[in-house]
Amino acid sequence: MPNYDKLTLKEAVLQWKAHCEAVEEATTTNAHETEKQKKERIKHLLSDYGAFVDYYFPHYTSNPQTGKQTPCAPFQIKAAKQIKADKNLKAVYKWHRGAAKSTHIDIFIPMWLKAQIYGGAELRQFWVMVLVGKSEDNAKTLLADLQAELQYNKRYINDFGQQHNNGTWEDGSFVTKDGTAFFARGRGQSPRGLRYRSHRPDYIVIDDLDDDELCQSPARVTKLTDWVKEALFGALDGGRGRFIMVGNLIAKNSVLANVCAIKSVKVSQVNILDAKGNVSWAAKWTRQEVQAIEDFTGYRSFQREYMNNPIVDGAVFRADWIRWAKRPAWRDFTEIVLYIDPSWKSSQKNDYKAAKLWGKTKKTQLWHLRAFVRQATVAEMVRWCYDLYEWAEKTGIAIKYYMEANFMQDALLDDFTTEGVLRGYQLPIVGDKRKKPDKFLRIESIAPLWERGFVFYDDSQKDDPDMLAGIDQTLAFQKGMRGHDDAPDADESAISILQKHSKITSFTPSFGKRTTAKNVTW
């Protein structure tokens, strides 16, 4: 799908014309195909959505890097079948960025449904389609790509007849030769009375209605949600017809989130990585490519754009509380602790492992010195811990190693033992036997240390990806979060040990007569 964002009208028209030429060029037909072969092929394509997309839209599915076509993802095929099966479907397709949601829901699926009447096999799937975008221009742009396919896709025209209808082929509003009408509307525009002849809309698609500016205003989100539920939904004939919304969840306060909350609405959520860390559209991206996306965008942006997990930046910790400074001399630290949080699921690459090195000075400052925060195996984390131990020995630094006692009994401790055998010594890990209270309360309780200026970060690590990943998780931390919190959890545990060891245990409080101003000396 062409990208018309930030183009002038003239530039957009030129790009659209180039796109139309590309459609024509890519959809050449087989002149030697017999009528029987043609009918058999069409019958197969109408029953197989993935094959339908591969045949009619090679200009969308071809991969310029490999020269091969990228097949549909399983979730795209499932959505097509669901939409075809239920003419009164009310659904939200909450798919990650790059999942081709607009391409499938706005173009491929409508054309697949429209073609079902070929040979009288099925009744007409829909009469009037309305495509709703952020603005009228945005909606017209989205609809123009569907219009280009109906007018210039030679394969589709060869199989299902001429679609272009002189006199009714306008920008943002057109009717095909068989009487199927298509309209574009912007958010907030009145859809009342929208119909073609006696037919009211029966296929409404709301495409990426939310944006950052809108989601910052609860009042505007509420007003637009009401417009969707009342005016737009009311354009259907008494609720009959498909009412579909597509987008990724960029904010918890959004129209998409509000529509998902409606009980009768079916919600399809697809993240770029599934719960096991596998790529949802494996035919398009490798796991390494997805990791590269996260490395570039950062944890919080990746969670929002690709994992449908919008995170409120600074809900507990604020960015201006992160203080980088020149580290004191190692001899100025009274205690240095490495807290290891290997996570329970040691076999899953998508699960974060965290090991955080913290130090305390005589002035009770807390310094974050080194970090391991990665989606890695336990073995990789173990090697890092041993490398740190050997570096500390050479540098003359004494480090205390801690790990939650429950993990000390787990099979993952075998990784430490195995690495120790290879290196000729065992890492002196102490089990943390503290009975930990609720995680959110624990981590939230140390936030004032950042706010009051007691926490510092070693500025020699300012460009270290592990340190930055840990800061991302810290700033993203909030109650009920679905993202990763391994880094701030390890921070809290290390700080708890340092703070506990800071307490003066020999002080005996005196409970006696209150001191008066008269006998106070300054």
Short mmCIF file of N, CA, C and O in Angstrom, two decimals, residues 33-108:
data_model
loop_
_atom_site.label_atom_id
_atom_site.label_comp_id
_atom_site.label_asym_id
_atom_site.label_seq_id
_atom_site.Cartn_x
_atom_site.Cartn_y
_atom_site.Cartn_z
N GLU A 33 -4.84 -20.03 -21.17
CA GLU A 33 -5.68 -20.77 -20.24
C GLU A 33 -7.04 -21.08 -20.87
O GLU A 33 -7.67 -20.20 -21.47
N THR A 34 -7.50 -22.32 -20.75
CA THR A 34 -8.81 -22.68 -21.29
C THR A 34 -9.91 -22.21 -20.35
O THR A 34 -9.65 -21.91 -19.18
N GLU A 35 -11.14 -22.19 -20.85
CA GLU A 35 -12.26 -21.76 -20.02
C GLU A 35 -12.46 -22.70 -18.84
O GLU A 35 -12.78 -22.27 -17.74
N LYS A 36 -12.26 -23.99 -19.08
CA LYS A 36 -12.40 -24.97 -18.01
C LYS A 36 -11.34 -24.75 -16.93
O LYS A 36 -11.64 -24.78 -15.73
N GLN A 37 -10.10 -24.54 -17.37
CA GLN A 37 -9.02 -24.29 -16.42
C GLN A 37 -9.29 -23.02 -15.62
O GLN A 37 -9.03 -22.96 -14.41
N LYS A 38 -9.82 -22.03 -16.29
CA LYS A 38 -10.12 -20.76 -15.63
C LYS A 38 -11.16 -20.95 -14.53
O LYS A 38 -11.00 -20.46 -13.41
N LYS A 39 -12.24 -21.66 -14.85
CA LYS A 39 -13.29 -21.88 -13.86
C LYS A 39 -12.80 -22.68 -12.67
O LYS A 39 -13.16 -22.38 -11.52
N GLU A 40 -11.98 -23.70 -12.93
CA GLU A 40 -11.44 -24.50 -11.84
C GLU A 40 -10.50 -23.67 -10.96
O GLU A 40 -10.50 -23.79 -9.73
N ARG A 41 -9.70 -22.83 -11.60
CA ARG A 41 -8.78 -21.98 -10.85
C ARG A 41 -9.54 -20.99 -9.97
O ARG A 41 -9.24 -20.82 -8.78
N ILE A 42 -10.58 -20.35 -10.55
CA ILE A 42 -11.36 -19.38 -9.79
C ILE A 42 -12.06 -20.04 -8.61
O ILE A 42 -12.10 -19.50 -7.50
N LYS A 43 -12.59 -21.23 -8.85
CA LYS A 43 -13.28 -21.96 -7.78
C LYS A 43 -12.33 -22.21 -6.61
O LYS A 43 -12.70 -22.05 -5.44
N HIS A 44 -11.11 -22.58 -6.95
CA HIS A 44 -10.10 -22.84 -5.91
C HIS A 44 -9.75 -21.55 -5.18
O HIS A 44 -9.68 -21.52 -3.93
N LEU A 45 -9.55 -20.45 -5.91
CA LEU A 45 -9.14 -19.19 -5.30
C LEU A 45 -10.22 -18.61 -4.39
O LEU A 45 -9.93 -18.01 -3.36
N LEU A 46 -11.48 -18.80 -4.77
CA LEU A 46 -12.57 -18.28 -3.95
C LEU A 46 -12.72 -19.05 -2.64
O LEU A 46 -13.25 -18.52 -1.66
N SER A 47 -12.24 -20.27 -2.62
CA SER A 47 -12.34 -21.08 -1.39
C SER A 47 -11.07 -21.01 -0.54
O SER A 47 -11.08 -21.44 0.61
N ASP A 48 -9.99 -20.48 -1.11
CA ASP A 48 -8.71 -20.43 -0.42
C ASP A 48 -8.21 -18.99 -0.40
O ASP A 48 -7.65 -18.49 -1.38
N TYR A 49 -8.42 -18.30 0.73
CA TYR A 49 -8.09 -16.88 0.81
C TYR A 49 -6.60 -16.63 0.57
O TYR A 49 -6.23 -15.67 -0.13
N GLY A 50 -5.75 -17.46 1.14
CA GLY A 50 -4.31 -17.27 0.96
C GLY A 50 -3.92 -17.35 -0.51
O GLY A 50 -3.12 -16.53 -1.01
N ALA A 51 -4.48 -18.32 -1.22
CA ALA A 51 -4.18 -18.47 -2.65
C ALA A 51 -4.77 -17.30 -3.44
O ALA A 51 -4.17 -16.83 -4.43
N PHE A 52 -5.93 -16.82 -3.03
CA PHE A 52 -6.57 -15.66 -3.67
C PHE A 52 -5.65 -14.44 -3.60
O PHE A 52 -5.41 -13.74 -4.59
N VAL A 53 -5.09 -14.19 -2.43
CA VAL A 53 -4.18 -13.04 -2.24
C VAL A 53 -2.92 -13.22 -3.09
O VAL A 53 -2.47 -12.29 -3.76
N ASP A 54 -2.35 -14.43 -3.07
CA ASP A 54 -1.13 -14.68 -3.83
C ASP A 54 -1.34 -14.42 -5.33
O ASP A 54 -0.46 -13.86 -5.99
N TYR A 55 -2.49 -14.84 -5.85
CA TYR A 55 -2.71 -14.74 -7.29
C TYR A 55 -3.06 -13.32 -7.74
O TYR A 55 -2.48 -12.81 -8.71
N TYR A 56 -3.98 -12.66 -7.03
CA TYR A 56 -4.48 -11.37 -7.51
C TYR A 56 -3.63 -10.17 -7.05
O TYR A 56 -3.72 -9.10 -7.65
N PHE A 57 -2.78 -10.36 -6.05
CA PHE A 57 -2.05 -9.21 -5.52
C PHE A 57 -0.54 -9.46 -5.40
O PHE A 57 0.05 -9.21 -4.35
N PRO A 58 0.10 -9.93 -6.48
CA PRO A 58 1.54 -10.18 -6.40
C PRO A 58 2.35 -8.91 -6.15
O PRO A 58 3.45 -8.96 -5.61
N HIS A 59 1.79 -7.76 -6.54
CA HIS A 59 2.47 -6.48 -6.32
C HIS A 59 2.51 -6.10 -4.85
O HIS A 59 3.28 -5.22 -4.45
N TYR A 60 1.67 -6.72 -4.03
CA TYR A 60 1.70 -6.51 -2.59
C TYR A 60 2.55 -7.56 -1.88
O TYR A 60 3.21 -7.27 -0.89
N THR A 61 2.48 -8.77 -2.35
CA THR A 61 3.07 -9.89 -1.61
C THR A 61 4.50 -10.22 -2.01
O THR A 61 5.17 -10.96 -1.30
N SER A 62 4.99 -9.69 -3.12
CA SER A 62 6.35 -10.01 -3.55
C SER A 62 7.37 -9.35 -2.63
O SER A 62 7.23 -8.19 -2.24
N ASN A 63 8.39 -10.10 -2.28
CA ASN A 63 9.47 -9.61 -1.43
C ASN A 63 10.64 -9.20 -2.31
O ASN A 63 11.28 -10.05 -2.93
N PRO A 64 10.97 -7.91 -2.41
CA PRO A 64 12.03 -7.46 -3.30
C PRO A 64 13.41 -8.01 -2.92
O PRO A 64 14.29 -8.10 -3.75
N GLN A 65 13.58 -8.38 -1.64
CA GLN A 65 14.88 -8.89 -1.20
C GLN A 65 15.11 -10.33 -1.64
O GLN A 65 16.21 -10.70 -2.02
N THR A 66 14.04 -11.13 -1.59
CA THR A 66 14.18 -12.55 -1.95
C THR A 66 13.67 -12.85 -3.35
O THR A 66 14.01 -13.88 -3.93
N GLY A 67 12.84 -11.94 -3.90
CA GLY A 67 12.25 -12.20 -5.21
C GLY A 67 11.10 -13.19 -5.14
O GLY A 67 10.56 -13.59 -6.17
N LYS A 68 10.69 -13.57 -3.92
CA LYS A 68 9.60 -14.53 -3.74
C LYS A 68 8.40 -13.84 -3.10
O LYS A 68 8.52 -12.74 -2.56
N GLN A 69 7.26 -14.50 -3.15
CA GLN A 69 6.07 -13.96 -2.52
C GLN A 69 6.03 -14.33 -1.04
O GLN A 69 6.42 -15.43 -0.65
N THR A 70 5.55 -13.39 -0.25
CA THR A 70 5.36 -13.64 1.18
C THR A 70 3.93 -14.11 1.39
O THR A 70 3.00 -13.34 1.17
N PRO A 71 3.73 -15.34 1.80
CA PRO A 71 2.36 -15.84 1.98
C PRO A 71 1.65 -15.17 3.15
O PRO A 71 2.29 -14.59 4.04
N CYS A 72 0.34 -15.26 3.16
CA CYS A 72 -0.46 -14.69 4.25
C CYS A 72 -0.10 -15.36 5.57
O CYS A 72 0.27 -16.53 5.63
N ALA A 73 -0.22 -14.60 6.62
CA ALA A 73 -0.03 -15.14 7.96
C ALA A 73 -1.28 -15.90 8.37
O ALA A 73 -2.39 -15.60 7.90
N PRO A 74 -1.16 -16.88 9.24
CA PRO A 74 -2.35 -17.63 9.70
C PRO A 74 -3.44 -16.73 10.27
O PRO A 74 -4.62 -16.97 10.05
N PHE A 75 -3.05 -15.67 11.00
CA PHE A 75 -4.07 -14.80 11.60
C PHE A 75 -4.82 -13.99 10.54
O PHE A 75 -5.98 -13.64 10.73
N GLN A 76 -4.19 -13.70 9.41
CA GLN A 76 -4.86 -12.98 8.33
C GLN A 76 -5.90 -13.88 7.64
O GLN A 76 -7.01 -13.43 7.33
N ILE A 77 -5.53 -15.12 7.44
CA ILE A 77 -6.46 -16.08 6.83
C ILE A 77 -7.64 -16.34 7.77
O ILE A 77 -8.80 -16.41 7.34
N LYS A 78 -7.34 -16.46 9.06
CA LYS A 78 -8.40 -16.68 10.05
C LYS A 78 -9.39 -15.51 10.06
O LYS A 78 -10.61 -15.72 10.13
N ALA A 79 -8.88 -14.30 9.96
CA ALA A 79 -9.74 -13.11 9.95
C ALA A 79 -10.63 -13.10 8.72
O ALA A 79 -11.83 -12.79 8.80
N ALA A 80 -10.08 -13.45 7.56
CA ALA A 80 -10.86 -13.47 6.32
C ALA A 80 -12.01 -14.47 6.42
O ALA A 80 -13.15 -14.18 6.02
N LYS A 81 -11.72 -15.63 6.97
CA LYS A 81 -12.76 -16.65 7.11
C LYS A 81 -13.84 -16.19 8.09
O LYS A 81 -15.03 -16.43 7.88
N GLN A 82 -13.41 -15.56 9.17
CA GLN A 82 -14.36 -15.07 10.17
C GLN A 82 -15.28 -14.01 9.58
O GLN A 82 -16.50 -14.02 9.80
N ILE A 83 -14.72 -13.08 8.83
CA ILE A 83 -15.51 -12.00 8.23
C ILE A 83 -16.46 -12.55 7.18
O ILE A 83 -17.62 -12.12 7.07
N LYS A 84 -16.00 -13.51 6.40
CA LYS A 84 -16.85 -14.11 5.37
C LYS A 84 -18.01 -14.89 5.99
O LYS A 84 -19.14 -14.86 5.49
N ALA A 85 -17.75 -15.56 7.10
CA ALA A 85 -18.75 -16.45 7.70
C ALA A 85 -19.87 -15.70 8.40
O ALA A 85 -20.98 -16.22 8.54
N ASP A 86 -19.61 -14.47 8.85
CA ASP A 86 -20.60 -13.76 9.66
C ASP A 86 -20.91 -12.40 9.04
O ASP A 86 -20.14 -11.45 9.16
N LYS A 87 -22.07 -12.29 8.40
CA LYS A 87 -22.45 -11.03 7.74
C LYS A 87 -22.87 -9.96 8.74
O LYS A 87 -23.05 -8.80 8.36
N ASN A 88 -23.02 -10.32 10.01
CA ASN A 88 -23.37 -9.35 11.04
C ASN A 88 -22.27 -9.25 12.10
O ASN A 88 -22.54 -8.96 13.27
N LEU A 89 -21.05 -9.46 11.66
CA LEU A 89 -19.91 -9.46 12.57
C LEU A 89 -19.63 -8.07 13.14
O LEU A 89 -19.63 -7.07 12.42
N LYS A 90 -19.40 -8.02 14.44
CA LYS A 90 -18.91 -6.81 15.10
C LYS A 90 -17.56 -7.19 15.70
O LYS A 90 -17.50 -8.00 16.64
N ALA A 91 -16.47 -6.62 15.16
CA ALA A 91 -15.15 -7.11 15.54
C ALA A 91 -14.11 -6.00 15.52
O ALA A 91 -14.24 -5.00 14.82
N VAL A 92 -13.06 -6.22 16.33
CA VAL A 92 -11.88 -5.37 16.31
C VAL A 92 -10.68 -6.25 16.00
O VAL A 92 -10.48 -7.29 16.64
N TYR A 93 -9.89 -5.83 15.00
CA TYR A 93 -8.66 -6.54 14.67
C TYR A 93 -7.50 -5.69 15.18
O TYR A 93 -7.06 -4.75 14.52
N LYS A 94 -7.07 -6.03 16.39
CA LYS A 94 -6.04 -5.28 17.10
C LYS A 94 -4.69 -5.93 16.79
O LYS A 94 -4.17 -6.75 17.56
N TRP A 95 -4.17 -5.56 15.65
CA TRP A 95 -2.94 -6.18 15.15
C TRP A 95 -1.77 -5.20 15.26
O TRP A 95 -1.94 -3.99 15.15
N HIS A 96 -0.61 -5.76 15.43
CA HIS A 96 0.60 -4.95 15.59
C HIS A 96 0.94 -4.16 14.31
O HIS A 96 0.45 -4.46 13.22
N ARG A 97 1.77 -3.18 14.48
CA ARG A 97 2.23 -2.38 13.36
C ARG A 97 2.97 -3.27 12.37
O ARG A 97 3.80 -4.09 12.74
N GLY A 98 2.65 -3.12 11.08
CA GLY A 98 3.30 -3.92 10.06
C GLY A 98 2.60 -5.23 9.75
O GLY A 98 3.08 -6.02 8.94
N ALA A 99 1.43 -5.45 10.38
CA ALA A 99 0.71 -6.71 10.18
C ALA A 99 -0.20 -6.69 8.95
O ALA A 99 -0.97 -7.62 8.73
N ALA A 100 -0.15 -5.60 8.16
CA ALA A 100 -0.94 -5.45 6.94
C ALA A 100 -2.43 -5.48 7.22
O ALA A 100 -3.22 -5.98 6.41
N LYS A 101 -2.83 -4.91 8.35
CA LYS A 101 -4.25 -4.93 8.71
C LYS A 101 -5.10 -4.11 7.74
O LYS A 101 -6.18 -4.53 7.34
N SER A 102 -4.62 -2.92 7.36
CA SER A 102 -5.37 -2.09 6.41
C SER A 102 -5.44 -2.76 5.05
O SER A 102 -6.49 -2.74 4.39
N THR A 103 -4.33 -3.33 4.62
CA THR A 103 -4.28 -3.97 3.31
C THR A 103 -5.29 -5.11 3.22
O THR A 103 -6.00 -5.26 2.22
N HIS A 104 -5.37 -5.92 4.26
CA HIS A 104 -6.29 -7.07 4.22
C HIS A 104 -7.74 -6.65 4.45
O HIS A 104 -8.63 -7.04 3.68
N ILE A 105 -8.00 -5.88 5.51
CA ILE A 105 -9.38 -5.56 5.87
C ILE A 105 -10.00 -4.54 4.90
O ILE A 105 -11.20 -4.60 4.62
N ASP A 106 -9.18 -3.63 4.37
CA ASP A 106 -9.70 -2.57 3.49
C ASP A 106 -9.72 -2.95 2.01
O ASP A 106 -10.52 -2.40 1.25
N ILE A 107 -8.83 -3.88 1.60
CA ILE A 107 -8.70 -4.17 0.16
C ILE A 107 -8.94 -5.64 -0.15
O ILE A 107 -9.89 -5.99 -0.85
N PHE A 108 -8.07 -6.50 0.35
CA PHE A 108 -8.11 -7.91 -0.05
C PHE A 108 -9.43 -8.60 0.32
O PHE A 108 -10.06 -9.26 -0.52
#
